[in-house]
Amino acid sequence: MAINGLLQQYSEWMLEDRLRHATMVFCGYAKDMLEPIEQLLTYSFREQERQTWLDAFQTLRTNVAKLDHVADYDDEKYVHLIKQLRQEGASLRILNHIQREHQRFLDVMTKELLAPLYEPLERLASLADFDFEELQASEVIRRFSYKPIEIIDQFDYFSESLSGTSIKAATLAQLTLLIAQLIEQLAHFNVYELDVLHKELDGEYMVSIGAMPRSLAPDVARHHVCKVFERGFYIKETNDVLREAKVMTVM
């Protein structure tokens, strides 16, 4: 394989493995949130409602555990590829650059840290003189981000299941804040939540699943979103919609 082809292969692997690592860190962050949520809710309900939230919490814990399975990366393939670069006669500049990039990559992968996704890939694309778009980063991000998004859904379902109980407003606000912190972690995938609440319905990135009378939402304009049933997400750099938001609007 020619030198540029090897560099592109290295970039493709690094993109996937950085996203794989981000998924592992995200799942760990989600699991770590379960304990403070349990502590938060333990004394937030009347005794007769205790079983209701315990059942809902157990469902959340089980579903997060099911999603917490991410294959580890294989470092040997990178070592072999760097050897191939030497055999192909890659310049000292290229070899030194790859060695530095790989050390940065290992530093990220061996720690529970997250790092910018695109910057090292753009440097490699420039070094190898190939089009960054050839990596099809959006498709790879789409493939790896589905699990973190599904975990967020599970936390949302859990929060929604408590809305009809006697939970205190302050406690629910704290739970909402914890979920918001989880959503912020998607930034490491270059993925962000679509801002749709109180916005006019837009079929490009919203799906209306119903409408309510203006009398029930007097502060929201007609044909605008009054409730989000399922969050939508997009990739910031490309504006590609990963998932449309499911919403309710005002008649």
mmCIF file of C-alpha atoms in Angstrom:
data_model
loop_
_atom_site.group_PDB
_atom_site.id
_atom_site.type_symbol
_atom_site.label_atom_id
_atom_site.label_comp_id
_atom_site.label_asym_id
_atom_site.label_seq_id
_atom_site.Cartn_x
_atom_site.Cartn_y
_atom_site.Cartn_z
ATOM 1 C CA MET A 1 0.000 0.000 0.000
ATOM 2 C CA ALA A 2 1.391 3.465 -0.915
ATOM 3 C CA ILE A 3 2.411 5.889 1.849
ATOM 4 C CA ASN A 4 -0.650 8.125 1.440
ATOM 5 C CA GLY A 5 -2.892 5.075 1.530
ATOM 6 C CA LEU A 6 -1.280 3.921 4.779
ATOM 7 C CA LEU A 7 -1.723 7.367 6.319
ATOM 8 C CA GLN A 8 -5.386 7.395 5.331
ATOM 9 C CA GLN A 9 -5.820 3.915 6.813
ATOM 10 C CA TYR A 10 -4.218 5.133 10.039
ATOM 11 C CA SER A 11 -6.614 8.120 10.115
ATOM 12 C CA GLU A 12 -9.667 5.896 9.584
ATOM 13 C CA TRP A 13 -8.628 3.595 12.419
ATOM 14 C CA MET A 14 -7.870 6.515 14.750
ATOM 15 C CA LEU A 15 -11.259 8.115 14.061
ATOM 16 C CA GLU A 16 -13.069 4.889 14.915
ATOM 17 C CA ASP A 17 -10.983 4.170 17.996
ATOM 18 C CA ARG A 18 -11.292 7.700 19.373
ATOM 19 C CA LEU A 19 -15.067 7.371 19.032
ATOM 20 C CA ARG A 20 -14.932 3.899 20.580
ATOM 21 C CA HIS A 21 -12.999 5.350 23.514
ATOM 22 C CA ALA A 22 -15.448 8.276 23.822
ATOM 23 C CA THR A 23 -18.299 5.760 24.008
ATOM 24 C CA MET A 24 -16.543 3.856 26.793
ATOM 25 C CA VAL A 25 -15.965 7.061 28.771
ATOM 26 C CA PHE A 26 -19.571 8.143 28.190
ATOM 27 C CA CYS A 27 -20.946 4.816 29.458
ATOM 28 C CA GLY A 28 -18.743 5.101 32.543
ATOM 29 C CA TYR A 29 -19.988 8.637 33.157
ATOM 30 C CA ALA A 30 -23.601 7.445 32.860
ATOM 31 C CA LYS A 31 -22.998 4.619 35.351
ATOM 32 C CA ASP A 32 -21.342 7.033 37.787
ATOM 33 C CA MET A 33 -24.469 9.190 37.690
ATOM 34 C CA LEU A 34 -26.692 6.383 38.972
ATOM 35 C CA GLU A 35 -25.446 6.577 42.561
ATOM 36 C CA PRO A 36 -26.084 10.336 43.073
ATOM 37 C CA ILE A 37 -29.516 9.927 41.442
ATOM 38 C CA GLU A 38 -30.365 7.075 43.815
ATOM 39 C CA GLN A 39 -29.231 9.150 46.797
ATOM 40 C CA LEU A 40 -31.164 12.158 45.516
ATOM 41 C CA LEU A 41 -34.412 10.220 45.291
ATOM 42 C CA THR A 42 -34.154 8.055 48.401
ATOM 43 C CA TYR A 43 -35.791 10.633 50.653
ATOM 44 C CA SER A 44 -37.800 12.489 48.022
ATOM 45 C CA PHE A 45 -40.994 10.419 48.070
ATOM 46 C CA ARG A 46 -43.729 9.454 50.441
ATOM 47 C CA GLU A 47 -43.458 5.859 51.662
ATOM 48 C CA GLN A 48 -46.402 4.675 49.539
ATOM 49 C CA GLU A 49 -44.621 5.867 46.373
ATOM 50 C CA ARG A 50 -41.259 4.388 47.255
ATOM 51 C CA GLN A 51 -41.785 1.241 45.174
ATOM 52 C CA THR A 52 -42.771 3.296 42.129
ATOM 53 C CA TRP A 53 -39.459 5.115 41.878
ATOM 54 C CA LEU A 54 -37.448 2.051 42.926
ATOM 55 C CA ASP A 55 -38.957 0.037 40.054
ATOM 56 C CA ALA A 56 -38.280 2.870 37.598
ATOM 57 C CA PHE A 57 -34.716 3.259 38.868
ATOM 58 C CA GLN A 58 -34.026 -0.467 38.576
ATOM 59 C CA THR A 59 -35.215 -0.353 34.963
ATOM 60 C CA LEU A 60 -32.832 2.548 34.309
ATOM 61 C CA ARG A 61 -29.910 0.729 35.933
ATOM 62 C CA THR A 62 -30.625 -2.449 33.930
ATOM 63 C CA ASN A 63 -30.902 -0.622 30.599
ATOM 64 C CA VAL A 64 -27.696 1.371 31.161
ATOM 65 C CA ALA A 65 -25.865 -1.868 32.013
ATOM 66 C CA LYS A 66 -27.126 -3.489 28.793
ATOM 67 C CA LEU A 67 -25.671 -0.647 26.751
ATOM 68 C CA ASP A 68 -22.339 -0.637 28.577
ATOM 69 C CA HIS A 69 -20.556 -3.083 26.278
ATOM 70 C CA VAL A 70 -17.942 -1.537 23.980
ATOM 71 C CA ALA A 71 -15.224 -3.523 22.223
ATOM 72 C CA ASP A 72 -11.684 -2.421 23.087
ATOM 73 C CA TYR A 73 -9.279 -1.212 20.426
ATOM 74 C CA ASP A 74 -6.326 -3.167 19.012
ATOM 75 C CA ASP A 75 -2.999 -1.333 19.319
ATOM 76 C CA GLU A 76 -1.037 -3.934 17.351
ATOM 77 C CA LYS A 77 -2.518 -2.862 14.029
ATOM 78 C CA TYR A 78 -1.020 0.619 14.516
ATOM 79 C CA VAL A 79 2.429 -0.769 15.316
ATOM 80 C CA HIS A 80 2.277 -2.922 12.167
ATOM 81 C CA LEU A 81 1.160 0.031 10.020
ATOM 82 C CA ILE A 82 4.037 2.245 11.244
ATOM 83 C CA LYS A 83 6.457 -0.555 10.308
ATOM 84 C CA GLN A 84 4.872 -0.638 6.837
ATOM 85 C CA LEU A 85 5.434 3.109 6.494
ATOM 86 C CA ARG A 86 9.149 2.589 7.167
ATOM 87 C CA GLN A 87 9.282 -0.247 4.631
ATOM 88 C CA GLU A 88 7.581 1.959 2.027
ATOM 89 C CA GLY A 89 10.297 4.580 2.483
ATOM 90 C CA ALA A 90 8.278 7.253 4.279
ATOM 91 C CA SER A 91 10.286 10.397 5.010
ATOM 92 C CA LEU A 92 11.670 11.139 8.461
ATOM 93 C CA ARG A 93 9.224 14.073 8.711
ATOM 94 C CA ILE A 94 6.241 11.774 8.148
ATOM 95 C CA LEU A 95 7.533 9.095 10.526
ATOM 96 C CA ASN A 96 8.208 11.654 13.283
ATOM 97 C CA HIS A 97 4.755 13.172 12.793
ATOM 98 C CA ILE A 98 3.044 9.782 13.006
ATOM 99 C CA GLN A 99 5.039 8.837 16.099
ATOM 100 C CA ARG A 100 3.962 12.074 17.825
ATOM 101 C CA GLU A 101 0.342 11.647 16.797
ATOM 102 C CA HIS A 102 0.343 8.046 17.948
ATOM 103 C CA GLN A 103 1.791 8.964 21.344
ATOM 104 C CA ARG A 104 -0.935 11.593 21.780
ATOM 105 C CA PHE A 105 -3.466 8.987 20.739
ATOM 106 C CA LEU A 106 -2.154 6.476 23.308
ATOM 107 C CA ASP A 107 -2.194 9.142 26.030
ATOM 108 C CA VAL A 108 -5.894 9.721 25.348
ATOM 109 C CA MET A 109 -6.798 6.053 25.073
ATOM 110 C CA THR A 110 -5.031 4.940 28.260
ATOM 111 C CA LYS A 111 -6.685 7.592 30.422
ATOM 112 C CA GLU A 112 -10.300 8.386 31.136
ATOM 113 C CA LEU A 113 -9.951 11.581 29.143
ATOM 114 C CA LEU A 114 -11.616 12.914 26.029
ATOM 115 C CA ALA A 115 -9.860 14.958 23.385
ATOM 116 C CA PRO A 116 -10.752 16.987 20.258
ATOM 117 C CA LEU A 117 -11.930 14.594 17.570
ATOM 118 C CA TYR A 118 -11.108 16.324 14.297
ATOM 119 C CA GLU A 119 -7.841 18.185 14.917
ATOM 120 C CA PRO A 120 -5.404 15.229 14.674
ATOM 121 C CA LEU A 121 -7.313 13.854 11.681
ATOM 122 C CA GLU A 122 -7.089 17.175 9.846
ATOM 123 C CA ARG A 123 -3.344 17.276 10.519
ATOM 124 C CA LEU A 124 -2.963 13.790 9.061
ATOM 125 C CA ALA A 125 -5.102 14.643 6.027
ATOM 126 C CA SER A 126 -2.870 17.635 5.345
ATOM 127 C CA LEU A 127 0.280 15.554 5.797
ATOM 128 C CA ALA A 128 -0.927 12.785 3.489
ATOM 129 C CA ASP A 129 -2.567 15.140 0.982
ATOM 130 C CA PHE A 130 -5.923 13.353 0.963
ATOM 131 C CA ASP A 131 -9.377 14.876 1.297
ATOM 132 C CA PHE A 132 -10.566 14.828 4.915
ATOM 133 C CA GLU A 133 -14.080 14.100 3.629
ATOM 134 C CA GLU A 134 -12.845 10.731 2.352
ATOM 135 C CA LEU A 135 -12.856 9.531 5.967
ATOM 136 C CA GLN A 136 -16.678 9.802 5.951
ATOM 137 C CA ALA A 137 -16.478 11.028 9.523
ATOM 138 C CA SER A 138 -20.196 11.795 9.751
ATOM 139 C CA GLU A 139 -21.120 8.183 9.039
ATOM 140 C CA VAL A 140 -18.644 6.883 11.609
ATOM 141 C CA ILE A 141 -19.935 9.364 14.211
ATOM 142 C CA ARG A 142 -23.483 8.266 13.402
ATOM 143 C CA ARG A 143 -22.509 4.636 14.010
ATOM 144 C CA PHE A 144 -20.850 5.253 17.364
ATOM 145 C CA SER A 145 -23.152 7.924 18.802
ATOM 146 C CA TYR A 146 -26.313 5.802 18.725
ATOM 147 C CA LYS A 147 -25.417 4.131 22.045
ATOM 148 C CA PRO A 148 -24.816 7.363 24.025
ATOM 149 C CA ILE A 149 -28.039 8.788 22.573
ATOM 150 C CA GLU A 150 -29.944 5.676 23.616
ATOM 151 C CA ILE A 151 -28.531 5.991 27.133
ATOM 152 C CA ILE A 152 -29.783 9.587 27.281
ATOM 153 C CA ASP A 153 -33.207 8.316 26.192
ATOM 154 C CA GLN A 154 -33.216 5.906 29.139
ATOM 155 C CA PHE A 155 -32.524 8.738 31.588
ATOM 156 C CA ASP A 156 -35.275 10.810 29.963
ATOM 157 C CA TYR A 157 -37.764 7.927 30.232
ATOM 158 C CA PHE A 158 -36.850 7.554 33.898
ATOM 159 C CA SER A 159 -37.337 11.269 34.574
ATOM 160 C CA GLU A 160 -40.664 11.286 32.730
ATOM 161 C CA SER A 161 -41.889 8.300 34.765
ATOM 162 C CA LEU A 162 -41.538 10.394 37.943
ATOM 163 C CA SER A 163 -43.514 13.376 36.658
ATOM 164 C CA GLY A 164 -46.842 12.065 37.975
ATOM 165 C CA THR A 165 -45.537 11.393 41.472
ATOM 166 C CA SER A 166 -45.131 13.599 44.531
ATOM 167 C CA ILE A 167 -41.488 14.337 43.705
ATOM 168 C CA LYS A 168 -40.476 17.813 44.830
ATOM 169 C CA ALA A 169 -39.870 20.407 42.128
ATOM 170 C CA ALA A 170 -36.364 21.089 43.454
ATOM 171 C CA THR A 171 -35.476 17.389 43.295
ATOM 172 C CA LEU A 172 -36.795 17.073 39.751
ATOM 173 C CA ALA A 173 -34.760 20.167 38.809
ATOM 174 C CA GLN A 174 -31.616 18.502 40.163
ATOM 175 C CA LEU A 175 -32.366 15.366 38.174
ATOM 176 C CA THR A 176 -32.893 17.485 35.055
ATOM 177 C CA LEU A 177 -29.517 19.149 35.660
ATOM 178 C CA LEU A 178 -27.782 15.763 35.917
ATOM 179 C CA ILE A 179 -29.305 14.687 32.588
ATOM 180 C CA ALA A 180 -28.165 17.977 31.026
ATOM 181 C CA GLN A 181 -24.610 17.233 32.170
ATOM 182 C CA LEU A 182 -24.849 13.841 30.491
ATOM 183 C CA ILE A 183 -25.991 15.462 27.236
ATOM 184 C CA GLU A 184 -23.013 17.824 27.383
ATOM 185 C CA GLN A 185 -20.715 14.792 27.155
ATOM 186 C CA LEU A 186 -21.932 14.260 23.566
ATOM 187 C CA ALA A 187 -19.769 17.226 22.593
ATOM 188 C CA HIS A 188 -16.856 14.782 22.568
ATOM 189 C CA PHE A 189 -18.532 13.111 19.585
ATOM 190 C CA ASN A 190 -19.076 16.553 18.001
ATOM 191 C CA VAL A 191 -22.777 15.840 18.593
ATOM 192 C CA TYR A 192 -25.198 18.359 20.086
ATOM 193 C CA GLU A 193 -28.883 18.488 20.947
ATOM 194 C CA LEU A 194 -31.216 20.246 18.522
ATOM 195 C CA ASP A 195 -32.715 23.396 20.042
ATOM 196 C CA VAL A 196 -36.421 22.978 19.270
ATOM 197 C CA LEU A 197 -38.496 23.982 22.315
ATOM 198 C CA HIS A 198 -40.709 27.017 21.543
ATOM 199 C CA LYS A 199 -39.371 27.038 17.972
ATOM 200 C CA GLU A 200 -41.657 26.940 14.931
ATOM 201 C CA LEU A 201 -42.220 23.418 13.603
ATOM 202 C CA ASP A 202 -39.621 22.595 10.956
ATOM 203 C CA GLY A 203 -39.950 19.317 9.081
ATOM 204 C CA GLU A 204 -36.230 19.303 8.313
ATOM 205 C CA TYR A 205 -35.369 18.242 11.836
ATOM 206 C CA MET A 206 -38.622 17.852 13.759
ATOM 207 C CA VAL A 207 -41.467 15.352 13.680
ATOM 208 C CA SER A 208 -44.792 16.441 15.181
ATOM 209 C CA ILE A 209 -46.579 13.626 16.980
ATOM 210 C CA GLY A 210 -49.560 15.741 17.987
ATOM 211 C CA ALA A 211 -50.891 19.193 18.804
ATOM 212 C CA MET A 212 -52.604 20.716 21.818
ATOM 213 C CA PRO A 213 -55.084 23.601 22.098
ATOM 214 C CA ARG A 214 -53.652 27.070 22.601
ATOM 215 C CA SER A 215 -55.555 27.267 25.899
ATOM 216 C CA LEU A 216 -53.247 24.584 27.367
ATOM 217 C CA ALA A 217 -50.074 26.383 26.284
ATOM 218 C CA PRO A 218 -50.966 30.092 26.194
ATOM 219 C CA ASP A 219 -47.339 31.236 26.294
ATOM 220 C CA VAL A 220 -46.364 29.337 23.126
ATOM 221 C CA ALA A 221 -47.168 30.645 19.642
ATOM 222 C CA ARG A 222 -49.285 28.657 17.188
ATOM 223 C CA HIS A 223 -47.432 25.914 15.278
ATOM 224 C CA HIS A 224 -44.532 26.200 17.716
ATOM 225 C CA VAL A 225 -43.125 23.403 19.881
ATOM 226 C CA CYS A 226 -44.576 23.221 23.384
ATOM 227 C CA LYS A 227 -43.165 19.821 24.453
ATOM 228 C CA VAL A 228 -40.274 17.594 23.370
ATOM 229 C CA PHE A 229 -41.034 13.870 23.602
ATOM 230 C CA GLU A 230 -37.713 12.661 22.189
ATOM 231 C CA ARG A 231 -34.614 14.798 21.810
ATOM 232 C CA GLY A 232 -33.066 15.336 18.407
ATOM 233 C CA PHE A 233 -29.324 15.526 17.742
ATOM 234 C CA TYR A 234 -26.966 16.800 15.037
ATOM 235 C CA ILE A 235 -23.262 16.828 14.138
ATOM 236 C CA LYS A 236 -22.016 20.371 14.674
ATOM 237 C CA GLU A 237 -19.375 20.642 11.922
ATOM 238 C CA THR A 238 -21.572 19.295 9.134
ATOM 239 C CA ASN A 239 -25.054 20.113 10.489
ATOM 240 C CA ASP A 240 -26.065 16.538 9.632
ATOM 241 C CA VAL A 241 -29.142 15.561 11.640
ATOM 242 C CA LEU A 242 -28.512 12.297 13.471
ATOM 243 C CA ARG A 243 -32.065 12.051 14.740
ATOM 244 C CA GLU A 244 -35.093 14.270 14.364
ATOM 245 C CA ALA A 245 -36.769 15.596 17.487
ATOM 246 C CA LYS A 246 -40.245 14.244 18.220
ATOM 247 C CA VAL A 247 -42.374 17.120 19.432
ATOM 248 C CA MET A 248 -45.856 18.371 20.239
ATOM 249 C CA THR A 249 -46.981 21.718 18.866
ATOM 250 C CA VAL A 250 -49.694 24.271 19.632
ATOM 251 C CA MET A 251 -52.735 24.370 17.342
#
